[in-house]
Every structure is written in C-alpha cells, then in structure tokens.
Amino acid sequence: MNEHSWDYLASSQWREVNDGLCGMCNEPARAMALLREKMKPVFAPATRELDPVIDDLADRGLAKRDAAQQRLQEYGHTIEPLLRQALGAAVHPEQNRRLRQLLADSEDPEIQTREERRAVRAVEVLESIGTDESRRMLKEYAQGAGSAVLTLQARRALAVRE
C-alpha cells in the first residue's frame, strides 16, 4: 500500500485500480485505518441546500446552468429522489431537460462519480479483509442514504455474508 492507494480506488484506469486494491488487501490494518479516516457513510444533502442549485438549472446564463448541473452530478445517485421531486415541480423547459438528463445518468449503472467508484472498491477491500472490524465498518456504511452507492454496496456485501 502506498500514498496513492486512496486515489487509485477512484481511478478509471484498471492498472491503478488493481494496484490500489492489491495494496490495501495486502495491508489490511493500514487499509482499514485509511478507510476509517477518509470514508464516511453517505447522507443526502438537505433539500434546502440544493434547492438554489436546482433553481440555477433555469438561470439565463449558460455558465451558471452548467455549473449547477456539474455540482448536482457530483452527488451521483445520492440525490436521485430529490431530482425526481424537483422534476415534478419544474416549469422551465431548460431546467426540465437538465433534470431529466441528471436522472437518466443516475439510472445508468455505468455512469459513476469518482467517489462512487471509490465506494464500490472500498467495499471490495473490506469484504476481502473479512474481519469483525471490517464487518462493523460495512454496517456503518450501510446506515447511509438509501440511494447512495456506498450504502447499497455495503448492504449487498453484508447480505452476502449472512
């Protein structure tokens, strides 16, 4: 395991992913300490926090609309229920179009944010380690937002083990 292992878990390059996974699995104590420090259960942001960003999807300025869409994309699957709710209330055509695009992206299992890729791989590491402590960490992650990739993966891993 090296200083790049954390970054490698989020990579889209298979060689880096492999190096990160192997390094962490070969040093389970260090890997679990790193994951405990850097990865926390994922909770959806408050609606009031994202309402202004969703409103910006209808802004007159293209740059502001693009920035809002990018910010919402960073939340990945976690805010899918909020996006569905916003779509039902959207009246501006551009806002409607962008919300539909964000939802389409969230329904595509191939589209993941860096953090979502990292979450999937972190759960794989914890599954491979297979100790009581790694199981406790999975249980903590399983308490997050129901639509978050980390939550879903942790729940899946726990279900397989039981």
mmCIF file of C-alpha atoms in Angstrom:
data_model
loop_
_atom_site.group_PDB
_atom_site.id
_atom_site.type_symbol
_atom_site.label_atom_id
_atom_site.label_comp_id
_atom_site.label_asym_id
_atom_site.label_seq_id
_atom_site.Cartn_x
_atom_site.Cartn_y
_atom_site.Cartn_z
ATOM 1 C CA MET A 1 0.000 0.000 0.000
ATOM 2 C CA ASN A 2 1.321 3.453 -0.833
ATOM 3 C CA GLU A 3 0.270 7.094 -0.708
ATOM 4 C CA HIS A 4 -1.614 6.687 -3.993
ATOM 5 C CA SER A 5 -3.814 3.788 -2.895
ATOM 6 C CA TRP A 6 -6.715 6.048 -1.891
ATOM 7 C CA ASP A 7 -6.660 7.856 -5.244
ATOM 8 C CA TYR A 8 -6.311 4.597 -7.141
ATOM 9 C CA LEU A 9 -9.608 3.327 -5.729
ATOM 10 C CA ALA A 10 -11.382 6.106 -7.675
ATOM 11 C CA SER A 11 -9.413 5.679 -10.885
ATOM 12 C CA SER A 12 -10.862 4.680 -14.220
ATOM 13 C CA GLN A 13 -7.525 3.063 -15.182
ATOM 14 C CA TRP A 14 -7.553 -0.648 -14.415
ATOM 15 C CA ARG A 15 -3.826 -0.846 -13.609
ATOM 16 C CA GLU A 16 -4.186 1.846 -10.919
ATOM 17 C CA VAL A 17 -7.338 0.216 -9.556
ATOM 18 C CA ASN A 18 -5.555 -3.127 -9.323
ATOM 19 C CA ASP A 19 -2.557 -1.560 -7.570
ATOM 20 C CA GLY A 20 -4.856 0.166 -5.083
ATOM 21 C CA LEU A 21 -6.935 -2.928 -4.350
ATOM 22 C CA CYS A 22 -3.954 -5.269 -4.041
ATOM 23 C CA GLY A 23 -2.016 -2.831 -1.900
ATOM 24 C CA MET A 24 -4.896 -2.387 0.506
ATOM 25 C CA CYS A 25 -5.749 -6.079 0.701
ATOM 26 C CA ASN A 26 -2.090 -6.887 1.422
ATOM 27 C CA GLU A 27 -2.015 -4.454 4.361
ATOM 28 C CA PRO A 28 -5.452 -4.774 5.959
ATOM 29 C CA ALA A 29 -4.703 -2.838 9.155
ATOM 30 C CA ARG A 30 -3.420 0.183 7.242
ATOM 31 C CA ALA A 31 -6.236 -0.102 4.715
ATOM 32 C CA MET A 32 -8.932 -0.105 7.386
ATOM 33 C CA ALA A 33 -7.307 2.847 9.158
ATOM 34 C CA LEU A 34 -7.233 4.769 5.878
ATOM 35 C CA LEU A 35 -10.851 3.912 5.056
ATOM 36 C CA ARG A 36 -11.999 4.797 8.568
ATOM 37 C CA GLU A 37 -10.267 8.173 8.264
ATOM 38 C CA LYS A 38 -11.343 9.092 4.742
ATOM 39 C CA MET A 39 -14.632 7.323 4.026
ATOM 40 C CA LYS A 40 -17.758 8.104 5.992
ATOM 41 C CA PRO A 41 -21.342 6.939 5.488
ATOM 42 C CA VAL A 42 -23.015 8.986 2.750
ATOM 43 C CA PHE A 43 -26.047 11.056 3.626
ATOM 44 C CA ALA A 44 -28.116 13.015 1.140
ATOM 45 C CA PRO A 45 -27.746 16.779 1.431
ATOM 46 C CA ALA A 46 -30.682 18.739 2.795
ATOM 47 C CA THR A 47 -33.250 19.824 0.228
ATOM 48 C CA ARG A 48 -32.807 23.454 1.281
ATOM 49 C CA GLU A 49 -29.105 23.156 0.457
ATOM 50 C CA LEU A 50 -29.742 22.007 -3.114
ATOM 51 C CA ASP A 51 -32.896 23.984 -3.949
ATOM 52 C CA PRO A 52 -30.871 27.039 -5.060
ATOM 53 C CA VAL A 53 -28.652 24.814 -7.214
ATOM 54 C CA ILE A 54 -31.705 23.218 -8.832
ATOM 55 C CA ASP A 55 -33.114 26.715 -9.414
ATOM 56 C CA ASP A 56 -29.855 27.627 -11.167
ATOM 57 C CA LEU A 57 -30.637 24.999 -13.821
ATOM 58 C CA ALA A 58 -33.175 27.533 -15.145
ATOM 59 C CA ASP A 59 -30.840 30.540 -14.959
ATOM 60 C CA ARG A 60 -30.435 32.774 -18.017
ATOM 61 C CA GLY A 61 -26.675 32.325 -18.007
ATOM 62 C CA LEU A 62 -25.302 29.188 -19.633
ATOM 63 C CA ALA A 63 -22.256 29.127 -17.341
ATOM 64 C CA LYS A 64 -24.448 29.185 -14.244
ATOM 65 C CA ARG A 65 -26.691 26.406 -15.604
ATOM 66 C CA ASP A 66 -23.653 24.290 -16.490
ATOM 67 C CA ALA A 67 -22.084 24.862 -13.057
ATOM 68 C CA ALA A 68 -25.318 23.849 -11.343
ATOM 69 C CA GLN A 69 -25.588 20.684 -13.408
ATOM 70 C CA GLN A 70 -21.957 19.803 -12.670
ATOM 71 C CA ARG A 71 -22.473 20.309 -8.939
ATOM 72 C CA LEU A 72 -25.563 18.100 -8.958
ATOM 73 C CA GLN A 73 -23.698 15.416 -10.951
ATOM 74 C CA GLU A 74 -21.067 15.276 -8.217
ATOM 75 C CA TYR A 75 -23.673 13.941 -5.792
ATOM 76 C CA GLY A 76 -24.256 10.971 -8.081
ATOM 77 C CA HIS A 77 -27.013 8.550 -7.156
ATOM 78 C CA THR A 78 -27.397 10.021 -3.669
ATOM 79 C CA ILE A 79 -29.768 12.795 -4.741
ATOM 80 C CA GLU A 80 -31.889 10.802 -7.191
ATOM 81 C CA PRO A 81 -35.067 11.073 -5.036
ATOM 82 C CA LEU A 82 -34.571 14.835 -4.753
ATOM 83 C CA LEU A 83 -34.117 15.151 -8.529
ATOM 84 C CA ARG A 84 -37.351 13.243 -9.139
ATOM 85 C CA GLN A 85 -39.184 15.571 -6.789
ATOM 86 C CA ALA A 86 -37.689 18.642 -8.484
ATOM 87 C CA LEU A 87 -38.651 17.331 -11.916
ATOM 88 C CA GLY A 88 -42.277 17.154 -10.827
ATOM 89 C CA ALA A 89 -42.166 20.844 -9.906
ATOM 90 C CA ALA A 90 -40.014 22.100 -12.805
ATOM 91 C CA VAL A 91 -41.715 24.620 -15.086
ATOM 92 C CA HIS A 92 -38.767 25.968 -17.064
ATOM 93 C CA PRO A 93 -38.010 23.814 -20.165
ATOM 94 C CA GLU A 94 -34.224 24.015 -19.726
ATOM 95 C CA GLN A 95 -34.460 23.059 -16.062
ATOM 96 C CA ASN A 96 -36.742 20.172 -17.019
ATOM 97 C CA ARG A 97 -34.298 18.979 -19.698
ATOM 98 C CA ARG A 98 -31.314 19.099 -17.366
ATOM 99 C CA LEU A 99 -33.149 17.326 -14.553
ATOM 100 C CA ARG A 100 -34.151 14.583 -16.985
ATOM 101 C CA GLN A 101 -30.518 14.255 -18.094
ATOM 102 C CA LEU A 102 -29.300 14.024 -14.498
ATOM 103 C CA LEU A 103 -31.894 11.342 -13.769
ATOM 104 C CA ALA A 104 -31.004 9.413 -16.917
ATOM 105 C CA ASP A 105 -27.352 9.489 -15.863
ATOM 106 C CA SER A 106 -28.239 8.282 -12.371
ATOM 107 C CA GLU A 107 -30.175 5.342 -13.830
ATOM 108 C CA ASP A 108 -27.216 4.238 -15.945
ATOM 109 C CA PRO A 109 -25.149 1.812 -13.846
ATOM 110 C CA GLU A 110 -22.077 2.541 -15.966
ATOM 111 C CA ILE A 111 -22.022 6.225 -15.042
ATOM 112 C CA GLN A 112 -20.410 6.724 -11.659
ATOM 113 C CA THR A 113 -18.654 9.600 -9.993
ATOM 114 C CA ARG A 114 -15.091 9.157 -8.721
ATOM 115 C CA GLU A 115 -16.464 8.863 -5.187
ATOM 116 C CA GLU A 116 -18.927 6.180 -6.263
ATOM 117 C CA ARG A 117 -16.150 4.168 -7.935
ATOM 118 C CA ARG A 118 -14.080 4.557 -4.780
ATOM 119 C CA ALA A 119 -17.014 3.378 -2.642
ATOM 120 C CA VAL A 120 -17.516 0.209 -4.689
ATOM 121 C CA ARG A 121 -13.838 -0.646 -4.409
ATOM 122 C CA ALA A 122 -13.573 0.232 -0.720
ATOM 123 C CA VAL A 123 -16.377 -2.225 -0.008
ATOM 124 C CA GLU A 124 -14.483 -4.848 -2.034
ATOM 125 C CA VAL A 125 -11.428 -4.240 0.148
ATOM 126 C CA LEU A 126 -13.450 -4.614 3.340
ATOM 127 C CA GLU A 127 -15.088 -7.785 2.008
ATOM 128 C CA SER A 128 -11.655 -9.233 1.208
ATOM 129 C CA ILE A 129 -10.299 -8.376 4.643
ATOM 130 C CA GLY A 130 -13.225 -10.239 6.191
ATOM 131 C CA THR A 131 -12.620 -9.438 9.872
ATOM 132 C CA ASP A 132 -15.133 -8.468 12.546
ATOM 133 C CA GLU A 133 -13.826 -4.899 12.349
ATOM 134 C CA SER A 134 -14.287 -4.749 8.571
ATOM 135 C CA ARG A 135 -17.828 -6.085 9.033
ATOM 136 C CA ARG A 136 -18.515 -3.322 11.589
ATOM 137 C CA MET A 137 -17.322 -0.750 9.079
ATOM 138 C CA LEU A 138 -19.648 -2.197 6.434
ATOM 139 C CA LYS A 139 -22.529 -1.941 8.913
ATOM 140 C CA GLU A 140 -21.699 1.729 9.482
ATOM 141 C CA TYR A 141 -21.645 2.398 5.742
ATOM 142 C CA ALA A 142 -24.954 0.549 5.332
ATOM 143 C CA GLN A 143 -26.643 3.182 7.529
ATOM 144 C CA GLY A 144 -26.218 5.939 4.928
ATOM 145 C CA ALA A 145 -28.671 7.346 2.394
ATOM 146 C CA GLY A 146 -30.629 4.561 0.720
ATOM 147 C CA SER A 147 -29.746 5.675 -2.810
ATOM 148 C CA ALA A 148 -26.011 6.188 -2.155
ATOM 149 C CA VAL A 149 -23.693 3.714 -3.877
ATOM 150 C CA LEU A 150 -21.640 3.202 -0.702
ATOM 151 C CA THR A 151 -24.798 2.368 1.262
ATOM 152 C CA LEU A 152 -26.118 -0.014 -1.379
ATOM 153 C CA GLN A 153 -22.779 -1.788 -1.815
ATOM 154 C CA ALA A 154 -22.285 -2.164 1.937
ATOM 155 C CA ARG A 155 -25.797 -3.597 2.317
ATOM 156 C CA ARG A 156 -25.154 -6.018 -0.543
ATOM 157 C CA ALA A 157 -21.858 -7.138 0.985
ATOM 158 C CA LEU A 158 -23.485 -7.722 4.364
ATOM 159 C CA ALA A 159 -26.371 -9.654 2.809
ATOM 160 C CA VAL A 160 -23.944 -11.958 1.007
ATOM 161 C CA ARG A 161 -22.072 -12.668 4.245
ATOM 162 C CA GLU A 162 -25.178 -13.506 6.269
#
